[in-house]
């Protein structure tokens, strides 16, 4: 049985657990985890949306940060959405409040689109998807620069909003808030490979 | 980017924003310096106001929206979301807050109400949080477009008892819906003056359809963990931080307490050596006419 751990310090954890359970269709379980030692039991991990400053503090104080770095090194797939996309990056533009984990060769602009007033939904063209994907961007970050190993899945103009590097899937939007599970299925495929 | 393809201000975006705050602490601040202390401590958002509720209570007079210059300075000082309070029914204060880039408006009983009606919140692009004492009040605010509910508690007292009462009431009323048929739910909805479909939705979900935070009297890490164990999705702390002896330590401890709310040993550690919490005021000693929670309906 596949076990997916959702890092559960802060953010829309229950939405992630439910969406992942739907995607698993009974072939595994999704659980919220708050203990660093629980990371090593998981076949896949989710870094949810929330506030990256708050989540970053908890990752560090609980030792979870190192567990995630080790898991990524072992090739455990990680799905990182919104704040998660910030946390897995190599560098954050003009900001030293969040210390990223450096799992992905990306440079992030936090709040790339402005305050909540500018948050938006849109139909996004995604590489490999036959029809557009309704993406929900909430005070979203974006990838402003990416290294050669990063595979771009979706762009908005110049900036990257969905990307993959080996076993890490980073999304600037929230696949857990809609019914469309294509990104979840893509992630679960990464577990098989 | 083709801007016409973007949809702003949808219910999904508003409620989604509130969901991102879950498991976090939202702190009242009155200056950019306080906002930075809050952010450093791990707050998920700050609430910008001209005075914390304990001082508003003391000062008396009409309490209004904070000076937009102060709110803008706070927005510039932090990267976390900034919320601000508008008076109940004062939709122009809310328009001003939206215009300067506030992320969420708290239509708050802490300020002096401007109208017997609450703001029509569906008309705004940014989301609103509103206070509630019971399920009827919560459903009325959600019907008006609130994307987040918080208990009213009794703000500015440092006495958590009213927040406990309101949280117990809201969650207890939802539990009591279990097993009811449509006609029974219709009867409850009529009794609590709430939209029938919303009450039915609460029954189906076994919770409010929006995020439900605790607020109004939370003053210590133990208070915050108490509200989380009772079923809050997160916590607002008003006067409790910057009226305490050591705001930075208190802020950090309350954040930790919310993240680890079900671990008494860790809660003990977080509670150590914080200095004095805010002095506070027994909510039961407040004359009915001076209670803030009875503002709004």
Coordinates of C-alpha atoms in Angstrom, one line a residue:
Chain A
X1 CA 0.0 0.0 0.0
X2 CA 1.3 3.4 -1.0
X3 CA 1.5 5.9 1.9
X4 CA 1.6 9.7 1.1
X5 CA 2.6 12.0 4.0
X6 CA 1.3 15.6 4.0
X7 CA 3.5 17.9 6.0
X8 CA 1.0 19.2 8.5
X9 CA 2.3 22.1 10.5
X10 CA 0.2 24.8 8.8
X11 CA -1.9 25.4 5.7
X12 CA -4.6 23.6 3.9
X13 CA -3.5 20.2 5.1
X14 CA -6.9 18.4 5.2
X15 CA -7.7 19.5 1.6
X16 CA -4.5 17.9 0.5
X17 CA -5.2 14.7 2.4
X18 CA -8.7 14.4 0.9
X19 CA -7.6 15.2 -2.7
X20 CA -4.7 12.7 -2.4
X21 CA -7.1 10.1 -1.0
X22 CA -9.4 10.6 -4.0
X23 CA -6.5 10.3 -6.4
X24 CA -5.3 7.1 -4.7
X25 CA -8.7 5.4 -5.2
X26 CA -8.2 3.0 -2.3
X27 CA -4.7 1.9 -3.5
X28 CA -3.0 3.7 -0.6
X29 CA -3.5 6.2 2.1
X30 CA -2.7 9.9 2.7
X31 CA -1.9 11.0 6.2
X32 CA -1.0 14.3 7.9
X33 CA 2.4 14.1 9.5
X34 CA 3.9 16.4 12.1
X35 CA 6.7 14.3 13.5
X36 CA 10.1 14.4 11.7
X37 CA 10.5 10.7 12.2
X38 CA 7.3 9.9 10.3
X39 CA 8.9 11.1 7.0
X40 CA 10.9 8.0 6.4
X41 CA 7.8 5.8 6.4
X42 CA 6.3 7.6 3.5
X43 CA 6.5 6.6 -0.2
X44 CA 5.7 10.2 -1.3
X45 CA 5.4 13.6 0.4
X46 CA 3.3 16.7 0.0
X47 CA 4.4 20.2 1.1
X48 CA 1.1 22.1 1.2
X49 CA 0.0 25.6 0.7
X50 CA 0.2 28.0 3.6
X51 CA 2.5 30.6 4.8
X52 CA 6.1 29.7 3.9
X53 CA 7.6 31.8 6.7
X54 CA 5.5 29.9 9.3
X55 CA 6.1 26.5 7.8
X56 CA 9.8 27.1 7.4
X57 CA 10.2 27.8 11.1
X58 CA 8.5 24.6 12.0
X59 CA 10.5 22.5 9.4
X60 CA 13.7 23.8 11.1
X61 CA 12.7 23.6 14.7
X62 CA 11.3 20.0 14.4
X63 CA 14.2 18.6 12.3
X64 CA 11.7 18.0 9.5
X65 CA 13.9 20.0 7.1
X66 CA 16.7 17.6 7.2
X67 CA 14.3 14.6 6.9
X68 CA 12.9 16.1 3.7
X69 CA 16.4 16.8 2.3
X70 CA 17.3 13.1 3.0
X71 CA 14.0 11.8 1.5
X72 CA 14.6 13.9 -1.7
X73 CA 18.1 12.4 -1.9
X74 CA 16.7 8.9 -1.7
X75 CA 14.4 9.8 -4.6
X76 CA 11.1 10.0 -2.6
X77 CA 8.7 12.0 -4.8
X78 CA 7.6 15.3 -3.3
X79 CA 4.7 17.4 -4.5
X80 CA 5.1 21.0 -3.5
X81 CA 2.3 23.5 -3.9
X82 CA 2.4 27.3 -3.4
X83 CA 4.3 27.8 -0.2
X84 CA 5.8 24.3 -0.8
X85 CA 7.2 25.5 -4.2
X86 CA 8.9 28.3 -2.3
X87 CA 10.3 25.9 0.3
X88 CA 11.8 23.3 -2.2
X89 CA 13.6 26.0 -4.2
X90 CA 17.3 26.9 -4.2
X91 CA 16.9 30.6 -3.8
X92 CA 14.2 33.3 -3.0
X93 CA 14.5 36.7 -4.7
X94 CA 15.2 39.6 -2.3
X95 CA 14.1 37.7 0.8
X96 CA 16.0 36.2 3.7
X97 CA 13.0 35.4 5.9
X98 CA 12.5 31.9 4.4
X99 CA 15.4 29.6 4.1
X100 CA 14.6 27.2 1.3
X101 CA 15.5 23.5 1.3
X102 CA 17.4 23.7 -2.0
X103 CA 15.8 20.5 -3.5
X104 CA 15.1 22.1 -6.8
X105 CA 17.3 24.4 -9.0
X106 CA 14.9 27.3 -9.0
X107 CA 14.8 30.9 -8.0
X108 CA 11.4 32.1 -6.6
X109 CA 9.6 35.3 -6.5
X110 CA 7.2 35.3 -3.6
X111 CA 3.8 37.0 -4.0
X112 CA 4.7 37.2 -7.7
X113 CA 1.3 38.5 -8.6
X114 CA 0.6 40.9 -5.7
X115 CA -1.9 41.0 -2.8
X116 CA -5.0 38.8 -2.4
X117 CA -7.0 41.3 -4.6
X118 CA -4.9 40.1 -7.6
X119 CA -5.3 36.3 -6.8
X120 CA -6.9 34.6 -9.7
X121 CA -8.3 31.4 -11.4
X122 CA -7.4 30.7 -15.0
X123 CA -7.4 27.9 -17.5
X124 CA -3.7 26.9 -17.9
X125 CA -2.1 25.1 -20.8
X126 CA 0.1 22.4 -19.3
X127 CA 2.7 20.3 -21.1
X128 CA 1.3 16.8 -21.5
X129 CA -2.3 17.7 -20.7
X130 CA -4.7 17.4 -23.6
X131 CA -7.0 20.1 -22.3
X132 CA -6.5 23.2 -20.1
X133 CA -6.2 22.9 -16.4
X134 CA -8.2 25.2 -14.1
X135 CA -5.5 26.6 -11.8
X136 CA -6.2 28.5 -8.6
X137 CA -3.5 31.1 -7.7
X138 CA -3.7 32.5 -4.2
X139 CA -1.1 35.2 -3.4
X140 CA 1.0 32.8 -5.5
X141 CA 4.7 32.6 -5.8
X142 CA 6.3 31.8 -9.2
X143 CA 9.6 30.4 -10.5
X144 CA 11.5 33.3 -12.1
X145 CA 14.6 31.4 -13.1
X146 CA 15.3 27.6 -13.4
X147 CA 18.3 25.5 -14.0
X148 CA 18.8 23.2 -17.0
X149 CA 17.5 20.1 -15.0
X150 CA 14.2 21.7 -14.4
X151 CA 11.4 20.6 -16.8
X152 CA 8.9 23.3 -17.3
X153 CA 5.3 22.1 -17.3
X154 CA 3.4 25.5 -17.5
X155 CA 4.2 29.1 -17.9
X156 CA 2.4 32.4 -17.5
X157 CA 4.2 34.8 -19.9
X158 CA 7.8 34.7 -18.8
X159 CA 7.4 33.0 -15.5
X160 CA 7.1 29.4 -14.6
X161 CA 4.1 28.2 -12.6
X162 CA 4.5 24.4 -12.8
X163 CA 7.7 22.4 -13.1
X164 CA 9.4 19.1 -12.4
X165 CA 12.9 18.2 -11.5
X166 CA 13.4 14.5 -11.3
X167 CA 11.0 13.4 -8.5
X168 CA 10.0 16.8 -7.3
X169 CA 6.8 18.4 -8.7
X170 CA 6.4 22.1 -7.9
X171 CA 3.1 24.0 -8.5
X172 CA 2.5 27.7 -7.9
X173 CA -1.3 27.0 -7.7
X174 CA -3.5 24.7 -5.7
X175 CA -4.5 21.4 -7.2
X176 CA -6.0 20.4 -3.9
X177 CA -8.8 23.0 -4.1
X178 CA -10.4 21.8 -7.3
X179 CA -11.9 18.5 -8.5
X180 CA -9.4 18.0 -11.3
X181 CA -6.9 15.4 -10.2
X182 CA -4.5 15.3 -13.2
X183 CA -1.6 16.7 -11.2
X184 CA -2.2 14.2 -8.5
X185 CA -2.2 11.4 -11.0
X186 CA 1.0 12.7 -12.5
X187 CA 2.5 12.8 -9.1
X188 CA 1.4 9.2 -8.3
X189 CA 3.0 8.1 -11.6
X190 CA 6.3 9.5 -10.3
X191 CA 6.0 7.0 -7.4
X192 CA 5.9 4.1 -9.8
X193 CA 8.9 5.0 -11.9
Chain B
X1 CA -0.2 37.2 -20.1
X2 CA -3.7 37.6 -21.4
X3 CA -5.4 39.3 -18.5
X4 CA -8.9 38.9 -19.6
X5 CA -8.6 35.2 -19.0
X6 CA -8.0 35.7 -15.3
X7 CA -10.9 35.5 -12.9
X8 CA -10.5 37.5 -9.6
X9 CA -12.5 37.5 -6.4
X10 CA -14.3 34.1 -6.8
X11 CA -15.6 32.3 -3.8
X12 CA -13.0 29.6 -4.3
X13 CA -10.2 32.2 -4.1
X14 CA -11.7 33.9 -1.1
X15 CA -12.3 30.7 0.9
X16 CA -9.1 29.3 -0.4
X17 CA -7.2 32.3 1.0
X18 CA -8.7 31.6 4.4
X19 CA -7.8 27.9 4.2
X20 CA -4.1 28.8 3.8
X21 CA -4.3 30.4 7.2
X22 CA -5.3 27.1 8.9
X23 CA -3.1 25.9 11.8
X24 CA -1.7 29.4 12.1
X25 CA -1.8 32.5 14.4
X26 CA -3.0 35.9 13.2
X27 CA -1.7 38.7 15.4
X28 CA -3.0 42.2 16.0
X29 CA -0.4 44.8 15.4
X30 CA -0.4 48.6 15.4
X31 CA 3.0 49.5 13.9
X32 CA 5.4 48.1 11.3
X33 CA 7.8 47.2 14.1
X34 CA 5.2 45.0 15.8
X35 CA 4.3 43.5 12.4
X36 CA 7.9 42.5 11.9
X37 CA 8.0 40.9 15.4
X38 CA 4.8 39.0 14.6
X39 CA 6.2 37.8 11.3
X40 CA 9.5 36.8 12.8
X41 CA 7.6 34.8 15.5
X42 CA 5.9 32.8 12.8
X43 CA 2.5 34.5 12.5
X44 CA 0.6 33.5 9.3
X45 CA -0.9 37.0 9.0
X46 CA -1.2 40.3 10.9
X47 CA -4.2 42.4 11.7
X48 CA -3.4 46.1 11.3
X49 CA -5.3 48.4 13.7
X50 CA -4.8 51.8 15.3
X51 CA -5.0 50.3 18.9
X52 CA -5.3 46.8 20.3
X53 CA -8.8 45.9 21.6
X54 CA -7.7 46.3 25.3
X55 CA -6.8 49.9 24.6
X56 CA -9.9 50.6 22.4
X57 CA -11.9 49.4 25.3
X58 CA -10.1 51.8 27.7
X59 CA -10.2 54.8 25.3
X60 CA -13.9 54.7 24.7
X61 CA -15.4 56.9 22.0
X62 CA -15.9 55.8 18.4
X63 CA -13.5 53.2 17.2
X64 CA -12.9 53.3 13.4
X65 CA -10.8 51.8 10.6
X66 CA -7.0 52.5 11.2
X67 CA -5.2 55.2 9.3
X68 CA -4.4 53.9 5.8
X69 CA -0.9 55.3 6.1
X70 CA -0.2 53.0 9.0
X71 CA -1.7 50.0 7.2
X72 CA 0.3 50.7 4.1
X73 CA 3.5 51.0 6.2
X74 CA 2.6 47.6 7.8
X75 CA 2.0 46.1 4.3
X76 CA 5.4 47.3 3.2
X77 CA 7.1 45.9 6.3
X78 CA 6.1 42.2 6.0
X79 CA 5.6 39.5 3.3
X80 CA 2.8 37.7 5.2
X81 CA -0.8 38.7 4.5
X82 CA -2.1 41.9 6.1
X83 CA -5.7 42.1 7.3
X84 CA -7.4 45.1 8.7
X85 CA -10.7 45.9 10.5
X86 CA -13.7 47.8 9.1
X87 CA -16.7 48.8 11.2
X88 CA -19.7 46.5 10.9
X89 CA -21.7 47.7 7.9
X90 CA -19.2 50.3 6.9
X91 CA -18.7 49.2 3.3
X92 CA -16.7 52.4 2.4
X93 CA -14.0 51.6 5.0
X94 CA -13.9 48.1 3.4
X95 CA -13.6 49.7 -0.1
X96 CA -10.7 51.8 1.1
X97 CA -9.0 48.8 2.7
X98 CA -9.4 46.8 -0.6
X99 CA -8.0 49.8 -2.6
X100 CA -4.8 50.0 -0.5
X101 CA -4.1 46.3 -1.0
X102 CA -5.2 44.7 2.3
X103 CA -5.5 40.9 1.9
X104 CA -8.6 40.4 4.0
X105 CA -11.1 42.6 5.9
X106 CA -12.3 41.8 9.4
X107 CA -15.8 43.3 9.7
X108 CA -15.3 43.6 13.4
X109 CA -17.4 44.2 16.5
X110 CA -14.3 45.7 18.1
X111 CA -15.0 48.8 16.1
X112 CA -18.1 50.9 16.6
X113 CA -20.8 49.5 14.3
X114 CA -21.9 51.9 11.4
X115 CA -25.1 50.1 10.4
X116 CA -27.6 47.6 11.6
X117 CA -26.8 45.7 8.4
X118 CA -23.5 44.0 7.8
X119 CA -21.5 44.6 4.6
X120 CA -22.6 42.8 1.5
X121 CA -19.3 41.0 1.2
X122 CA -20.0 39.2 -2.1
X123 CA -19.5 42.6 -3.8
X124 CA -15.9 42.7 -2.9
X125 CA -12.8 41.1 -4.6
X126 CA -11.0 40.5 -1.3
X127 CA -12.3 38.1 1.3
X128 CA -13.8 38.9 4.7
X129 CA -13.7 37.4 8.1
X130 CA -16.6 38.0 10.5
X131 CA -17.2 37.2 14.2
X132 CA -20.0 34.9 15.3
X133 CA -21.3 33.7 18.7
X134 CA -23.5 30.8 17.4
X135 CA -24.4 28.9 14.3
X136 CA -27.1 31.3 13.2
X137 CA -24.8 34.2 13.3
X138 CA -22.1 32.3 11.5
X139 CA -24.5 31.2 8.7
X140 CA -25.8 34.8 8.3
X141 CA -22.3 36.1 7.8
X142 CA -21.4 33.3 5.4
X143 CA -24.6 34.0 3.4
X144 CA -23.4 37.7 3.1
X145 CA -20.2 36.4 1.7
X146 CA -17.8 35.9 4.7
X147 CA -15.0 33.6 3.6
X148 CA -13.9 32.9 7.2
X149 CA -15.6 32.9 10.6
X150 CA -14.1 33.6 14.0
X151 CA -15.6 33.4 17.4
X152 CA -16.4 36.8 18.8
X153 CA -15.3 35.9 22.3
X154 CA -14.9 39.1 24.3
X155 CA -12.1 41.1 22.7
X156 CA -9.6 43.0 24.8
X157 CA -10.2 41.1 28.0
X158 CA -7.6 38.4 27.9
X159 CA -10.4 36.2 29.2
X160 CA -10.8 33.2 27.0
X161 CA -14.1 32.0 28.5
X162 CA -16.3 33.7 25.9
X163 CA -14.4 32.4 22.9
X164 CA -14.7 28.9 24.5
X165 CA -18.5 29.5 24.9
X166 CA -18.9 30.6 21.3
X167 CA -16.8 27.8 19.8
X168 CA -18.7 25.2 21.9
X169 CA -22.0 26.6 20.8
X170 CA -21.1 26.7 17.0
X171 CA -19.7 23.2 17.0
X172 CA -22.3 21.8 19.3
X173 CA -25.1 23.2 17.2
X174 CA -23.6 21.6 14.1
X175 CA -23.2 18.3 15.9
X176 CA -26.9 18.4 16.9
X177 CA -27.9 18.4 13.2
X178 CA -26.6 14.9 12.8
X179 CA -29.3 12.5 11.6
X180 CA -31.9 15.2 11.0
X181 CA -34.1 15.0 8.0
X182 CA -34.8 17.9 5.6
X183 CA -37.8 19.1 7.5
X184 CA -36.0 19.1 10.8
X185 CA -33.2 21.0 9.3
X186 CA -35.6 23.5 7.9
X187 CA -37.1 24.0 11.4
X188 CA -33.6 24.6 12.9
X189 CA -32.8 27.0 10.1
X190 CA -35.9 29.0 10.9
X191 CA -35.2 29.0 14.6
X192 CA -31.7 30.2 14.3
X193 CA -32.6 32.7 11.5
X194 CA -30.2 31.1 9.0
X195 CA -30.3 30.1 5.4
X196 CA -31.7 26.6 5.1
X197 CA -29.3 25.3 2.5
X198 CA -26.3 26.6 4.5
X199 CA -27.5 24.7 7.6
X200 CA -28.0 21.6 5.5
X201 CA -24.5 22.0 4.1
X202 CA -23.1 22.3 7.7
X203 CA -25.0 19.1 8.5
X204 CA -23.5 17.3 5.5
X205 CA -20.0 18.5 6.1
X206 CA -20.2 18.2 9.9
X207 CA -18.5 21.6 10.0
X208 CA -18.9 25.2 8.7
X209 CA -18.2 25.4 4.9
X210 CA -15.6 28.0 5.7
X211 CA -12.6 28.1 8.0
X212 CA -13.5 28.7 11.7
X213 CA -11.0 30.4 13.9
X214 CA -10.9 31.3 17.6
X215 CA -10.7 34.9 18.6
X216 CA -11.6 37.3 21.5
X217 CA -9.6 36.7 24.7
X218 CA -6.8 34.4 23.8
X219 CA -3.8 35.5 25.9
X220 CA -1.5 32.5 26.6
X221 CA -0.1 29.5 24.7
X222 CA -2.5 27.3 26.8
X223 CA -5.5 29.4 25.7
X224 CA -4.5 29.0 22.1
X225 CA -4.1 25.2 22.5
X226 CA -7.4 25.0 24.3
X227 CA -9.2 26.6 21.4
X228 CA -7.4 24.2 18.9
X229 CA -8.3 21.2 21.0
X230 CA -11.9 22.4 21.0
X231 CA -11.9 22.4 17.2
X232 CA -10.7 25.8 16.0
X233 CA -8.9 25.8 12.7
X234 CA -6.5 28.5 13.9
X235 CA -6.3 31.4 16.3
X236 CA -6.4 35.2 16.3
X237 CA -4.5 36.9 19.1
X238 CA -5.4 40.5 19.8
X239 CA -4.1 42.3 22.9
X240 CA -2.6 39.1 24.2
X241 CA 0.8 39.6 22.5
X242 CA 1.6 43.3 22.6
X243 CA 0.0 43.8 26.1
X244 CA 2.2 41.0 27.6
X245 CA 5.5 41.6 29.3
X246 CA 7.6 40.0 26.5
X247 CA 5.7 40.2 23.2
X248 CA 8.3 38.5 21.0
X249 CA 8.5 35.4 23.4
X250 CA 4.8 35.3 23.9
X251 CA 4.2 35.5 20.1
X252 CA 6.6 32.6 19.4
X253 CA 5.2 30.5 22.2
X254 CA 1.6 31.0 21.0
X255 CA 2.6 30.0 17.4
X256 CA 4.3 26.9 18.8
X257 CA 1.4 26.1 21.0
X258 CA -1.0 26.2 17.9
X259 CA 1.3 23.9 15.9
X260 CA 1.7 21.4 18.8
X261 CA -1.7 21.9 20.5
X262 CA -2.2 18.3 21.4
X263 CA 1.2 17.7 23.1
X264 CA 1.0 18.8 26.8
X265 CA 4.7 18.3 27.4
X266 CA 5.7 20.6 24.6
X267 CA 3.0 23.0 25.7
X268 CA 4.6 23.1 29.1
X269 CA 7.9 24.0 27.6
X270 CA 6.4 26.7 25.4
X271 CA 4.6 28.2 28.5
X272 CA 7.8 28.5 30.6
X273 CA 9.4 31.9 31.5
X274 CA 7.2 34.1 29.3
X275 CA 6.8 36.8 31.9
X276 CA 3.4 38.2 32.7
X277 CA 0.6 37.7 30.3
X278 CA -1.7 40.7 29.7
X279 CA -3.4 41.7 32.9
X280 CA -6.9 41.2 31.5
X281 CA -10.4 41.7 32.6
X282 CA -13.0 39.1 33.8
X283 CA -15.5 39.0 31.0
X284 CA -18.3 38.4 33.5
X285 CA -17.6 41.7 35.2
X286 CA -18.3 43.7 32.0
X287 CA -21.7 45.5 32.1
X288 CA -23.9 44.2 29.2
X289 CA -23.9 47.6 27.5
X290 CA -20.1 47.6 27.3
X291 CA -19.8 44.1 25.8
X292 CA -18.4 44.1 22.3
X293 CA -19.8 40.6 21.4
X294 CA -23.4 41.8 21.2
X295 CA -22.6 44.2 18.4
X296 CA -24.0 42.9 15.1
X297 CA -26.7 40.2 15.0

